[in-house]
Coordinates of N, CA and C in Angstrom, one line a residue:
M1 N 114.2 76.6 121.6 CA 113.6 75.7 120.7 C 112.0 75.6 120.9
K2 N 111.7 75.5 122.2 CA 110.2 75.4 122.5 C 109.6 76.7 122.2
H3 N 110.3 77.8 122.5 CA 109.7 79.2 122.2 C 109.6 79.3 120.7
S4 N 110.5 78.8 119.9 CA 110.4 78.9 118.4 C 109.2 78.1 117.9
Q5 N 109.0 77.0 118.4 CA 107.9 76.1 118.0 C 106.6 76.8 118.4
T6 N 106.5 77.4 119.6 CA 105.3 78.1 120.0 C 105.0 79.3 119.1
Y7 N 106.1 80.0 118.8 CA 105.9 81.2 117.9 C 105.4 80.8 116.5
T8 N 106.0 79.7 116.0 CA 105.6 79.2 114.7 C 104.1 78.7 114.7
F9 N 103.7 78.0 115.7 CA 102.3 77.6 115.8 C 101.4 78.8 115.9
S10 N 101.7 79.7 116.7 CA 100.9 80.9 116.9 C 100.8 81.7 115.6
R11 N 101.8 81.8 114.9 CA 101.8 82.6 113.6 C 101.0 81.8 112.6
S12 N 101.1 80.5 112.5 CA 100.3 79.7 111.6 C 98.8 79.8 111.9
A13 N 98.5 79.8 113.2 CA 97.1 79.9 113.7 C 96.5 81.3 113.3
A14 N 97.3 82.3 113.5 CA 96.9 83.7 113.2 C 96.7 83.8 111.7
L15 N 97.6 83.3 110.9 CA 97.4 83.3 109.4 C 96.2 82.6 109.0
S16 N 95.9 81.4 109.6 CA 94.8 80.6 109.2 C 93.5 81.4 109.5
L17 N 93.4 82.1 110.7 CA 92.3 82.8 111.1 C 92.0 84.0 110.1
V18 N 93.1 84.7 109.8 CA 93.0 85.9 108.9 C 92.5 85.4 107.5
A19 N 93.2 84.3 107.0 CA 92.8 83.8 105.7 C 91.4 83.3 105.6
S20 N 90.9 82.7 106.7 CA 89.5 82.2 106.8 C 88.5 83.4 106.7
I21 N 88.8 84.4 107.4 CA 88.0 85.6 107.4 C 88.0 86.2 106.0
A22 N 89.2 86.3 105.4 CA 89.3 86.9 104.1 C 88.5 86.1 103.0
F23 N 88.6 84.7 103.1 CA 87.9 83.9 102.2 C 86.4 84.0 102.4
A24 N 85.9 84.1 103.6 CA 84.5 84.2 103.9 C 83.9 85.5 103.4
L25 N 84.7 86.6 103.6 CA 84.2 87.9 103.2 C 84.2 88.0 101.7
L26 N 85.3 87.5 101.0 CA 85.4 87.5 99.6 C 84.3 86.7 98.9
T27 N 84.0 85.5 99.5 CA 83.0 84.7 98.9 C 81.6 85.3 99.0
L28 N 81.3 85.9 100.2 CA 80.1 86.6 100.4 C 79.9 87.8 99.4
A29 N 81.0 88.6 99.3 CA 80.9 89.7 98.4 C 80.7 89.3 96.9
C30 N 81.5 88.3 96.5 CA 81.4 87.9 95.1 C 80.0 87.3 94.8
F31 N 79.5 86.5 95.8 CA 78.1 85.9 95.6 C 77.1 87.0 95.5
Q32 N 77.1 88.0 96.4 CA 76.1 89.0 96.4 C 76.2 89.9 95.2
L33 N 77.4 90.1 94.6 CA 77.6 90.9 93.4 C 77.3 90.1 92.2
G34 N 77.1 88.8 92.3 CA 76.9 88.0 91.1 C 78.0 87.8 90.2
L35 N 79.2 87.8 90.7 CA 80.4 87.7 89.8 C 80.5 86.3 89.3
D36 N 81.1 86.1 88.2 CA 81.2 84.8 87.6 C 82.4 84.0 88.2
L37 N 82.5 82.8 87.7 CA 83.5 81.9 88.3 C 84.9 82.3 88.0
A38 N 85.2 82.8 86.8 CA 86.5 83.2 86.5 C 87.0 84.4 87.3
T39 N 86.1 85.4 87.5 CA 86.5 86.6 88.3 C 86.8 86.2 89.7
T40 N 85.9 85.4 90.3 CA 86.0 85.0 91.6 C 87.3 84.1 91.8
A41 N 87.6 83.3 90.9 CA 88.8 82.4 90.9 C 90.1 83.3 90.9
F42 N 90.0 84.4 90.1 CA 91.2 85.3 90.1 C 91.4 86.0 91.5
L43 N 90.3 86.4 92.1 CA 90.4 87.0 93.4 C 90.8 86.1 94.5
Y44 N 90.4 84.8 94.4 CA 90.9 83.8 95.3 C 92.4 83.6 95.1
L45 N 92.8 83.6 93.9 CA 94.2 83.4 93.6 C 95.1 84.5 94.2
I46 N 94.6 85.7 94.2 CA 95.4 86.8 94.9 C 95.6 86.5 96.3
I47 N 94.5 86.1 97.0 CA 94.6 85.8 98.4 C 95.6 84.7 98.7
I48 N 95.5 83.6 97.8 CA 96.4 82.5 98.0 C 97.9 82.9 97.8
V49 N 98.1 83.7 96.8 CA 99.5 84.2 96.6 C 100.0 85.0 97.8
L50 N 99.2 85.9 98.3 CA 99.5 86.7 99.5 C 99.8 85.8 100.7
L51 N 98.9 84.7 100.8 CA 99.1 83.8 101.9 C 100.4 83.0 101.8
S52 N 100.7 82.6 100.6 CA 102.0 81.8 100.4 C 103.2 82.7 100.7
L53 N 103.1 84.0 100.5 CA 104.2 84.9 100.9 C 104.5 85.0 102.4
Q54 N 103.4 84.7 103.1 CA 103.5 84.8 104.6 C 103.5 83.5 105.3
G55 N 102.8 82.5 104.7 CA 102.7 81.2 105.4 C 103.5 80.1 104.8
S56 N 103.0 78.9 105.0 CA 103.7 77.7 104.5 C 103.0 77.2 103.3
F57 N 103.7 76.2 102.6 CA 103.1 75.6 101.5 C 101.9 74.8 101.8
L58 N 101.9 74.1 102.9 CA 100.8 73.3 103.4 C 99.5 74.2 103.6
L59 N 99.7 75.3 104.3 CA 98.6 76.2 104.5 C 98.0 76.8 103.3
S60 N 98.8 77.1 102.3 CA 98.4 77.6 101.0 C 97.6 76.5 100.2
A61 N 98.1 75.3 100.3 CA 97.5 74.2 99.6 C 96.1 73.9 100.2
V62 N 96.0 74.0 101.5 CA 94.7 73.7 102.2 C 93.7 74.8 101.7
F63 N 94.1 76.0 101.7 CA 93.1 77.1 101.3 C 92.9 77.1 99.7
S64 N 93.8 76.5 99.0 CA 93.5 76.3 97.6 C 92.4 75.3 97.4
L65 N 92.4 74.2 98.2 CA 91.3 73.2 98.1 C 90.0 73.8 98.6
I66 N 90.1 74.7 99.6 CA 88.8 75.3 100.1 C 88.3 76.2 99.0
A67 N 89.2 76.9 98.3 CA 88.7 77.8 97.2 C 88.1 77.0 96.1
V68 N 88.6 75.8 95.8 CA 88.0 75.0 94.8 C 86.6 74.6 95.2
G69 N 86.4 74.2 96.4 CA 85.1 73.8 96.9 C 84.1 75.0 96.8
C70 N 84.6 76.2 97.2 CA 83.7 77.4 97.1 C 83.3 77.7 95.7
L71 N 84.3 77.6 94.8 CA 84.0 77.8 93.4 C 82.9 76.9 92.8
A72 N 83.1 75.6 93.2 CA 82.2 74.6 92.7 C 80.8 74.7 93.3
Y73 N 80.7 75.1 94.6 CA 79.5 75.1 95.3 C 78.7 76.4 95.1
Y74 N 79.4 77.5 95.0 CA 78.6 78.8 95.0 C 78.6 79.5 93.6
F75 N 79.6 79.1 92.7 CA 79.7 79.9 91.5 C 79.6 79.1 90.2
A76 N 79.6 77.8 90.3 CA 79.5 77.0 89.1 C 78.1 76.3 89.1
P77 N 77.3 76.6 88.1 CA 75.9 76.0 88.0 C 76.0 74.5 87.9
P78 N 75.0 73.9 88.5 CA 74.0 74.4 89.4 C 74.6 74.8 90.8
I79 N 74.2 76.0 91.3 CA 74.8 76.5 92.6 C 74.3 75.7 93.7
F80 N 74.9 75.8 94.8 CA 74.6 75.0 96.1 C 74.7 73.5 95.8
S81 N 75.7 73.2 94.9 CA 75.9 71.7 94.6 C 77.3 71.6 94.1
F82 N 77.9 70.5 94.4 CA 79.3 70.3 93.9 C 79.3 69.6 92.5
Q83 N 78.2 69.3 92.0 CA 78.1 68.8 90.6 C 78.3 69.9 89.6
L84 N 79.0 69.6 88.5 CA 79.3 70.6 87.5 C 78.6 70.2 86.2
S85 N 77.7 71.0 85.8 CA 76.9 70.7 84.6 C 77.7 71.1 83.3
D86 N 78.5 72.1 83.4 CA 79.3 72.5 82.2 C 80.7 72.1 82.3
P87 N 81.2 71.3 81.4 CA 82.6 70.8 81.4 C 83.6 72.0 81.4
L88 N 83.3 73.1 80.9 CA 84.2 74.2 80.9 C 84.4 74.8 82.3
N89 N 83.4 74.7 83.1 CA 83.6 75.1 84.5 C 84.6 74.2 85.2
A90 N 84.5 72.9 84.9 CA 85.4 71.9 85.5 C 86.8 72.2 85.0
V91 N 87.0 72.5 83.8 CA 88.3 72.9 83.2 C 88.9 74.1 83.9
A92 N 88.0 75.1 84.1 CA 88.4 76.4 84.8 C 88.8 76.1 86.2
I93 N 88.1 75.3 86.9 CA 88.5 75.0 88.3 C 89.8 74.2 88.4
I94 N 90.0 73.2 87.5 CA 91.2 72.5 87.4 C 92.4 73.4 87.1
A95 N 92.2 74.3 86.2 CA 93.2 75.3 85.8 C 93.5 76.2 87.0
F96 N 92.5 76.6 87.8 CA 92.7 77.4 89.0 C 93.6 76.7 90.0
L97 N 93.2 75.4 90.2 CA 94.0 74.6 91.2 C 95.4 74.4 90.8
T98 N 95.6 74.1 89.5 CA 97.0 73.9 89.0 C 97.8 75.2 89.1
T99 N 97.2 76.3 88.7 CA 97.9 77.6 88.8 C 98.3 78.0 90.2
S100 N 97.3 77.8 91.2 CA 97.6 78.1 92.5 C 98.7 77.2 93.1
A101 N 98.7 76.0 92.7 CA 99.7 75.0 93.3 C 101.1 75.4 92.7
V102 N 101.2 75.8 91.4 CA 102.5 76.1 90.8 C 103.0 77.4 91.5
I103 N 102.1 78.4 91.6 CA 102.6 79.7 92.1 C 103.0 79.5 93.6
T104 N 102.2 78.8 94.4 CA 102.6 78.6 95.8 C 103.9 77.8 95.9
H105 N 104.1 76.9 95.0 CA 105.4 76.1 95.1 C 106.6 77.0 94.8
F106 N 106.5 77.9 93.8 CA 107.7 78.7 93.5 C 107.8 79.8 94.5
V107 N 106.8 80.4 95.0 CA 106.9 81.4 96.1 C 107.5 80.8 97.3
T108 N 107.1 79.6 97.6 CA 107.7 78.9 98.8 C 109.2 78.7 98.6
R109 N 109.6 78.3 97.4 CA 111.1 78.1 97.1 C 111.8 79.4 97.2
V110 N 111.2 80.5 96.7 CA 111.9 81.8 96.8 C 112.1 82.2 98.3
R111 N 111.0 82.0 99.1 CA 111.1 82.3 100.5 C 112.2 81.5 101.2
K112 N 112.3 80.3 100.9 CA 113.3 79.4 101.6 C 114.7 79.9 101.1
S113 N 114.9 80.2 99.9 CA 116.2 80.7 99.4 C 116.5 82.0 100.1
A114 N 115.6 82.9 100.2 CA 115.8 84.2 100.9 C 116.2 84.0 102.3
E115 N 115.5 83.0 103.0 CA 115.8 82.7 104.4 C 117.2 82.2 104.5
G116 N 117.6 81.3 103.6 CA 118.9 80.7 103.7 C 120.0 81.8 103.5
L117 N 119.8 82.7 102.6 CA 120.8 83.8 102.4 C 120.8 84.7 103.6
R118 N 119.7 84.9 104.3 CA 119.6 85.8 105.4 C 120.4 85.1 106.6
Q119 N 120.3 83.8 106.7 CA 121.0 83.1 107.8 C 122.5 83.1 107.5
Q120 N 122.9 83.0 106.2 CA 124.3 83.1 105.9 C 124.9 84.5 106.2
A121 N 124.1 85.5 105.9 CA 124.5 86.9 106.2 C 124.6 87.1 107.7
N122 N 123.7 86.5 108.5 CA 123.8 86.6 110.0 C 125.1 85.9 110.5
L123 N 125.5 84.8 109.9 CA 126.8 84.2 110.3 C 128.0 85.1 110.0
L124 N 127.9 85.8 108.9 CA 129.0 86.7 108.6 C 129.1 87.8 109.6
N125 N 128.0 88.2 110.1 CA 128.0 89.3 111.1 C 128.6 88.8 112.5
L126 N 128.7 87.5 112.7 CA 129.3 87.1 113.9 C 130.8 87.2 114.0
T127 N 131.4 87.3 112.9 CA 132.9 87.5 112.9 C 133.2 88.9 113.0
H128 N 134.4 89.2 113.6 CA 134.9 90.5 113.8 C 135.8 91.0 112.6
D129 N 136.0 90.1 111.6 CA 136.8 90.5 110.5 C 136.0 91.4 109.6
T130 N 136.7 92.2 108.8 CA 136.0 93.2 107.9 C 135.7 92.5 106.6
I131 N 134.5 92.3 106.3 CA 134.0 91.6 105.1 C 133.0 92.5 104.4
F132 N 133.3 92.7 103.1 CA 132.3 93.3 102.2 C 132.2 92.6 100.9
V133 N 131.2 92.9 100.1 CA 131.0 92.2 98.8 C 130.7 93.3 97.8
R134 N 131.3 93.1 96.6 CA 131.1 94.1 95.5 C 130.4 93.3 94.4
D135 N 129.6 94.0 93.6 CA 129.0 93.5 92.4 C 129.9 93.7 91.2
L136 N 129.5 93.4 90.0 CA 130.3 93.6 88.8 C 130.5 95.0 88.5
D137 N 129.7 95.9 89.0 CA 129.9 97.4 88.8 C 130.7 98.0 89.9
N138 N 131.3 97.2 90.7 CA 132.2 97.7 91.8 C 131.4 98.5 92.8
V139 N 130.2 98.1 93.0 CA 129.3 98.7 94.1 C 129.3 97.8 95.3
I140 N 129.5 98.3 96.5 CA 129.5 97.5 97.7 C 128.1 97.2 98.0
T141 N 127.8 95.9 97.9 CA 126.4 95.4 98.1 C 126.2 94.8 99.5
Y142 N 127.3 94.5 100.2 CA 127.2 93.9 101.6 C 128.3 94.4 102.4
W143 N 128.0 94.8 103.6 CA 129.0 95.4 104.6 C 128.7 94.8 105.9
N144 N 129.5 93.9 106.4 CA 129.2 93.2 107.7 C 129.4 94.0 108.9
R145 N 129.1 93.5 110.1 CA 129.1 94.2 111.3 C 130.6 94.5 111.7
G146 N 131.5 93.6 111.3 CA 132.9 93.9 111.6 C 133.4 95.2 110.9
A147 N 132.9 95.4 109.7 CA 133.3 96.6 108.9 C 132.6 97.8 109.5
E148 N 131.4 97.7 110.0 CA 130.7 98.8 110.7 C 131.5 99.2 112.0
E149 N 132.0 98.2 112.7 CA 132.7 98.5 114.0 C 134.0 99.2 113.7
L150 N 134.7 98.7 112.6 CA 136.0 99.2 112.3 C 136.0 100.6 111.7
Y151 N 135.0 100.9 110.7 CA 135.0 102.1 110.0 C 134.0 103.1 110.5
G152 N 133.1 102.6 111.5 CA 132.1 103.6 112.1 C 131.0 104.0 111.2
R153 N 130.7 103.2 110.1 CA 129.6 103.5 109.2 C 128.7 102.2 109.1
T154 N 127.4 102.4 109.2 CA 126.5 101.3 109.0 C 126.4 100.9 107.5
A155 N 125.9 99.7 107.3 CA 125.7 99.3 105.9 C 124.7 100.2 105.1
E156 N 123.8 100.8 105.8 CA 122.8 101.6 105.2 C 123.4 102.9 104.7
K157 N 124.4 103.4 105.5 CA 125.0 104.7 105.2 C 126.2 104.6 104.2
W158 N 126.7 103.3 104.1 CA 127.8 103.1 103.2 C 127.3 102.9 101.8
S159 N 127.4 103.9 101.0 CA 126.9 103.9 99.6 C 127.9 104.4 98.6
V160 N 129.2 104.1 98.9 CA 130.3 104.6 98.0 C 130.4 103.7 96.8
R161 N 130.4 104.3 95.6 CA 130.5 103.6 94.3 C 132.0 103.7 93.9
L162 N 132.6 102.5 93.8 CA 134.0 102.5 93.5 C 134.2 102.4 92.0
L163 N 134.8 103.5 91.4 CA 135.0 103.5 90.0 C 136.5 103.2 89.7
L164 N 136.7 102.0 89.2 CA 138.0 101.5 89.0 C 138.4 101.7 87.6
T165 N 139.7 102.0 87.3 CA 140.2 102.1 86.0 C 140.6 100.8 85.4
N166 N 140.9 99.8 86.3 CA 141.3 98.5 85.9 C 140.8 97.5 87.0
C167 N 140.9 96.2 86.7 CA 140.4 95.2 87.6 C 141.4 94.6 88.6
C168 N 142.6 95.2 88.7 CA 143.6 94.6 89.6 C 143.3 94.9 91.0
K169 N 143.6 94.0 91.9 CA 143.3 94.2 93.3 C 144.1 95.3 93.9
R170 N 145.3 95.5 93.4 CA 146.2 96.6 94.0 C 145.5 98.0 93.8
S171 N 145.0 98.2 92.6 CA 144.3 99.4 92.3 C 143.1 99.6 93.2
F172 N 142.4 98.5 93.4 CA 141.2 98.6 94.2 C 141.5 98.9 95.7
R173 N 142.5 98.3 96.2 CA 142.9 98.5 97.6 C 143.4 99.9 97.8
R174 N 144.2 100.4 96.8 CA 144.7 101.8 96.9 C 143.5 102.8 96.9
H175 N 142.5 102.6 96.1 CA 141.4 103.5 96.1 C 140.6 103.4 97.4
L176 N 140.4 102.1 97.9 CA 139.6 101.9 99.1 C 140.3 102.6 100.3
K177 N 141.7 102.5 100.4 CA 142.4 103.0 101.5 C 142.2 104.5 101.5
R178 N 142.2 105.2 100.4 CA 142.0 106.6 100.4 C 140.6 107.0 100.9
S179 N 139.6 106.2 100.5 CA 138.2 106.4 101.0 C 138.2 106.2 102.5
M180 N 138.8 105.1 103.0 CA 138.7 104.8 104.4 C 139.5 105.8 105.2
R181 N 140.6 106.3 104.7 CA 141.4 107.3 105.4 C 140.7 108.6 105.7
S182 N 139.8 108.9 104.7 CA 139.0 110.2 104.8 C 137.9 110.0 105.9
C183 N 137.3 108.8 106.0 CA 136.2 108.5 106.9 C 136.8 108.2 108.3
C184 N 138.1 107.9 108.4 CA 138.7 107.6 109.7 C 139.6 108.7 110.1
A185 N 139.5 109.9 109.5 CA 140.3 111.0 109.9 C 140.1 111.4 111.4
P186 N 141.2 111.6 112.2 CA 141.0 111.9 113.6 C 140.3 113.3 113.8
A187 N 139.5 113.3 114.9 CA 138.9 114.6 115.3 C 140.0 115.5 115.9
A188 N 139.6 116.8 116.1 CA 140.5 117.7 116.7 C 141.0 117.3 118.1
G189 N 142.3 117.2 118.3 CA 142.8 116.8 119.6 C 142.8 115.4 119.9
K190 N 142.4 114.5 119.0 CA 142.3 113.1 119.2 C 143.1 112.3 118.2
A191 N 143.6 111.2 118.6 CA 144.4 110.4 117.7 C 143.5 109.5 116.9
S192 N 143.9 109.2 115.7 CA 143.1 108.3 114.8 C 143.2 106.8 115.3
S193 N 142.1 106.1 115.3 CA 142.0 104.7 115.7 C 142.4 103.7 114.6
C194 N 142.6 104.3 113.4 CA 142.8 103.4 112.2 C 144.3 103.2 112.1
T195 N 144.8 102.0 112.0 CA 146.2 101.6 111.8 C 146.3 101.1 110.4
P196 N 147.5 101.1 109.9 CA 147.8 100.5 108.5 C 147.3 99.1 108.4
R197 N 147.4 98.3 109.5 CA 147.0 96.9 109.4 C 145.4 96.8 109.3
Q198 N 144.8 97.8 110.1 CA 143.3 97.8 110.1 C 142.8 98.2 108.7
M199 N 143.5 99.0 108.0 CA 143.0 99.6 106.8 C 142.9 98.5 105.7
E200 N 143.5 97.3 105.9 CA 143.5 96.3 104.9 C 142.2 95.5 105.0
P201 N 141.3 95.6 104.1 CA 140.0 94.9 104.2 C 140.2 93.4 103.7
T202 N 139.2 92.6 104.1 CA 139.2 91.2 103.6 C 138.6 91.2 102.2
W203 N 139.4 90.7 101.2 CA 138.9 90.6 99.8 C 137.9 89.5 99.6
T204 N 136.7 89.9 99.0 CA 135.7 88.9 98.7 C 135.3 88.9 97.3

């Protein structure tokens, strides 16, 4: 637990440092090139999206506020001031802040959902039962560690497309048994380790 917290803190600190350097270099480059507020805001948004893919929502929100300050101070006239003389610039900055907040929120939700699915897949790998998942096209999309140990093929190498003539389970099992029997064929002089009971997979 302590190691995990230390790793999380170190990772957040490293991301903050990298993001700070990226913001500083981008601000300097845009200011030297004389880019307008809209172009600079778009470039800032790219960095914030990349940051949200790697960091937390809070970290992305903090740098979104930093980007708003940079836009108002360096790129909205009068420069070197947080006052905005043109109402359109204020609208552009508000639109930038809103867009960055919405994108960061949805990216964070997607990351959390992916992390949850990854944890569930890891739990399935803890069992020694043979578990696999098929999609609507009868393609095996998941192959757990129990199946790898039983059939001797990793999930990356298992790319068999099951073409079924009907949707009944009996037909599916009969087709799968023929495929498994070929991959579990005994080598010369050795007995096969596959038994009829082992050949029956867990239906998912």
